[in-house]
């Protein structure tokens, strides 16, 4: 697999890119994880939201969203972290997180980064300097925990 990494401000997204993002997120978060919820939450096109994408040819294989610290109360917020089913097990998630940290530093230097992790992924995010903040909670019947990297 040859992956091309692209990070775009929401105003620079093409309609095909936005469609691929929404399709992948719905495929995984709503259908695969069986969580009927409003996946399109209104944040994709607000503030200085950036979209980090990994493309294998014309197929989106990994994605996450970076919400800007001004709209999020001081932290950059990483969310909607997803790897396409056919691309899992190849270490792409690690490269995605490395790319996310690089982009956050590029756009918002020296700003804390927050994410809401599925609880079973605490150790995974811990490898990237994230520490637990707050108590575990349920989101769409899946245990989550807040994590921050300063």
CSV table of C-alpha atoms in Angstrom, one decimal:
chain,number,residue,atom,x,y,z
A,1,UNK,CA,0.0,0.0,0.0
A,2,UNK,CA,1.3,3.4,-1.0
A,3,UNK,CA,-0.2,6.1,1.2
A,4,UNK,CA,-0.3,9.8,0.4
A,5,UNK,CA,-1.0,12.0,3.5
A,6,UNK,CA,-3.0,15.2,3.0
A,7,UNK,CA,-4.1,17.7,5.7
A,8,UNK,CA,-6.6,20.3,4.6
A,9,UNK,CA,-8.4,23.2,6.2
A,10,UNK,CA,-12.1,22.6,5.7
A,11,UNK,CA,-12.4,25.4,3.2
A,12,UNK,CA,-9.9,23.6,0.9
A,13,UNK,CA,-11.7,20.3,0.8
A,14,UNK,CA,-13.1,19.1,-2.5
A,15,UNK,CA,-16.6,17.7,-2.5
A,16,UNK,CA,-15.2,14.2,-3.4
A,17,UNK,CA,-12.8,14.4,-0.4
A,18,UNK,CA,-15.6,15.4,2.0
A,19,UNK,CA,-17.9,12.7,0.6
A,20,UNK,CA,-15.1,10.1,1.2
A,21,UNK,CA,-14.6,11.3,4.7
A,22,UNK,CA,-18.3,11.1,5.6
A,23,UNK,CA,-18.6,7.8,3.9
A,24,UNK,CA,-15.7,6.2,5.8
A,25,UNK,CA,-16.8,7.6,9.2
A,26,UNK,CA,-20.3,6.4,8.7
A,27,UNK,CA,-19.1,2.9,7.5
A,28,UNK,CA,-17.1,2.4,10.7
A,29,UNK,CA,-18.7,4.4,13.4
A,30,UNK,CA,-22.4,3.9,12.5
A,31,UNK,CA,-22.6,0.6,10.6
A,32,UNK,CA,-19.6,-1.5,11.8
A,33,UNK,CA,-19.8,-0.3,15.4
A,34,UNK,CA,-23.6,-0.4,15.3
A,35,UNK,CA,-23.9,3.1,16.9
A,36,UNK,CA,-26.8,4.9,15.4
A,37,UNK,CA,-26.0,8.6,16.1
A,38,UNK,CA,-25.7,11.9,14.2
A,39,UNK,CA,-22.2,11.3,12.8
A,40,UNK,CA,-22.3,14.5,10.8
A,41,UNK,CA,-22.2,16.8,13.8
A,42,UNK,CA,-21.7,20.3,12.3
A,43,UNK,CA,-18.1,20.6,13.3
A,44,UNK,CA,-16.5,19.5,10.0
A,45,UNK,CA,-16.9,22.9,8.4
A,46,UNK,CA,-16.5,25.3,11.3
A,47,UNK,CA,-13.7,27.4,12.8
A,48,UNK,CA,-10.3,26.3,11.6
A,49,UNK,CA,-11.1,22.6,11.5
A,50,UNK,CA,-8.5,20.6,9.6
A,51,UNK,CA,-8.9,17.1,8.1
A,52,UNK,CA,-6.0,14.7,8.0
A,53,UNK,CA,-6.4,12.0,5.3
A,54,UNK,CA,-4.4,9.0,4.1
A,55,UNK,CA,-5.2,8.1,0.5
A,56,UNK,CA,-4.2,4.8,-1.2
A,57,UNK,CA,-4.8,5.8,-4.8
A,58,UNK,CA,-8.4,7.1,-4.8
A,59,UNK,CA,-9.4,5.3,-1.7
A,60,UNK,CA,-9.4,7.0,1.7
A,61,UNK,CA,-7.8,4.5,4.2
A,62,UNK,CA,-7.3,6.6,7.3
A,63,UNK,CA,-8.6,9.8,8.7
A,64,UNK,CA,-8.9,12.1,11.7
A,65,UNK,CA,-10.2,15.5,12.4
A,66,UNK,CA,-8.4,18.4,14.2
A,67,UNK,CA,-10.6,21.0,15.8
A,68,UNK,CA,-8.9,24.3,16.5
A,69,UNK,CA,-8.2,25.4,20.1
A,70,UNK,CA,-10.1,28.7,19.8
A,71,UNK,CA,-13.4,26.9,19.1
A,72,UNK,CA,-12.6,24.2,21.7
A,73,UNK,CA,-11.7,26.2,24.7
A,74,UNK,CA,-7.9,26.1,24.5
A,75,UNK,CA,-7.0,22.6,23.4
A,76,UNK,CA,-6.6,21.2,19.9
A,77,UNK,CA,-9.1,18.3,19.8
A,78,UNK,CA,-8.4,15.2,17.8
A,79,UNK,CA,-11.5,13.3,16.9
A,80,UNK,CA,-13.1,10.9,14.4
A,81,UNK,CA,-9.9,8.7,14.3
A,82,UNK,CA,-10.6,5.9,11.8
A,83,UNK,CA,-8.8,3.3,9.7
A,84,UNK,CA,-10.7,1.6,6.9
A,85,UNK,CA,-11.3,-2.0,7.5
A,86,UNK,CA,-9.2,-3.2,4.6
A,87,UNK,CA,-6.2,-1.1,5.8
A,88,UNK,CA,-6.1,-2.3,9.4
A,89,UNK,CA,-3.2,-4.3,10.9
A,90,UNK,CA,-0.5,-2.6,8.9
A,91,UNK,CA,0.6,0.0,11.4
A,92,UNK,CA,-1.3,2.8,9.7
A,93,UNK,CA,-2.9,4.0,13.0
A,94,UNK,CA,0.6,4.7,14.4
A,95,UNK,CA,1.5,6.8,11.3
A,96,UNK,CA,-1.9,8.6,11.5
A,97,UNK,CA,-1.2,9.6,15.1
A,98,UNK,CA,2.4,10.7,14.3
A,99,UNK,CA,1.0,12.8,11.4
A,100,UNK,CA,-1.7,14.2,13.6
A,101,UNK,CA,0.8,15.4,16.2
A,102,UNK,CA,2.9,16.9,13.5
A,103,UNK,CA,0.0,18.8,12.0
A,104,UNK,CA,-1.2,20.0,15.4
A,105,UNK,CA,2.2,21.4,16.1
A,106,UNK,CA,2.4,23.0,12.7
A,107,UNK,CA,-1.0,24.7,13.0
A,108,UNK,CA,-1.1,25.4,16.7
A,109,UNK,CA,2.4,25.2,18.2
A,110,UNK,CA,2.8,24.5,21.9
A,111,UNK,CA,-0.9,24.0,22.4
A,112,UNK,CA,-2.3,21.1,24.5
A,113,UNK,CA,-4.1,18.3,22.6
A,114,UNK,CA,-7.2,16.6,23.9
A,115,UNK,CA,-8.9,13.5,22.6
A,116,UNK,CA,-11.8,11.3,23.8
A,117,UNK,CA,-10.4,7.7,23.5
A,118,UNK,CA,-12.2,4.5,23.6
A,119,UNK,CA,-11.2,3.2,27.1
A,120,UNK,CA,-9.4,0.1,25.8
A,121,UNK,CA,-7.0,2.3,23.8
A,122,UNK,CA,-5.6,4.2,26.8
A,123,UNK,CA,-2.2,2.5,26.5
A,124,UNK,CA,-2.1,3.1,22.7
A,125,UNK,CA,-2.5,6.9,23.1
A,126,UNK,CA,-0.3,6.8,26.2
A,127,UNK,CA,2.6,5.9,23.8
A,128,UNK,CA,2.1,9.3,22.2
A,129,UNK,CA,2.3,11.3,25.5
A,130,UNK,CA,-1.4,11.4,26.3
A,131,UNK,CA,-2.5,11.1,30.0
A,132,UNK,CA,-5.9,10.3,31.3
A,133,UNK,CA,-8.0,13.3,32.5
A,134,UNK,CA,-11.3,12.8,34.2
A,135,UNK,CA,-13.4,9.7,34.7
A,136,UNK,CA,-14.4,7.0,32.3
A,137,UNK,CA,-17.8,7.6,30.6
A,138,UNK,CA,-20.1,6.0,28.1
A,139,UNK,CA,-20.5,7.5,24.7
A,140,UNK,CA,-22.8,5.5,22.3
A,141,UNK,CA,-22.6,2.6,24.8
A,142,UNK,CA,-18.8,2.4,24.3
A,143,UNK,CA,-16.6,3.2,27.4
A,144,UNK,CA,-14.5,6.3,26.7
A,145,UNK,CA,-11.9,8.3,28.6
A,146,UNK,CA,-10.6,11.9,28.1
A,147,UNK,CA,-6.9,12.2,27.4
A,148,UNK,CA,-4.6,15.2,27.1
A,149,UNK,CA,-1.1,15.8,25.8
A,150,UNK,CA,0.6,18.9,27.1
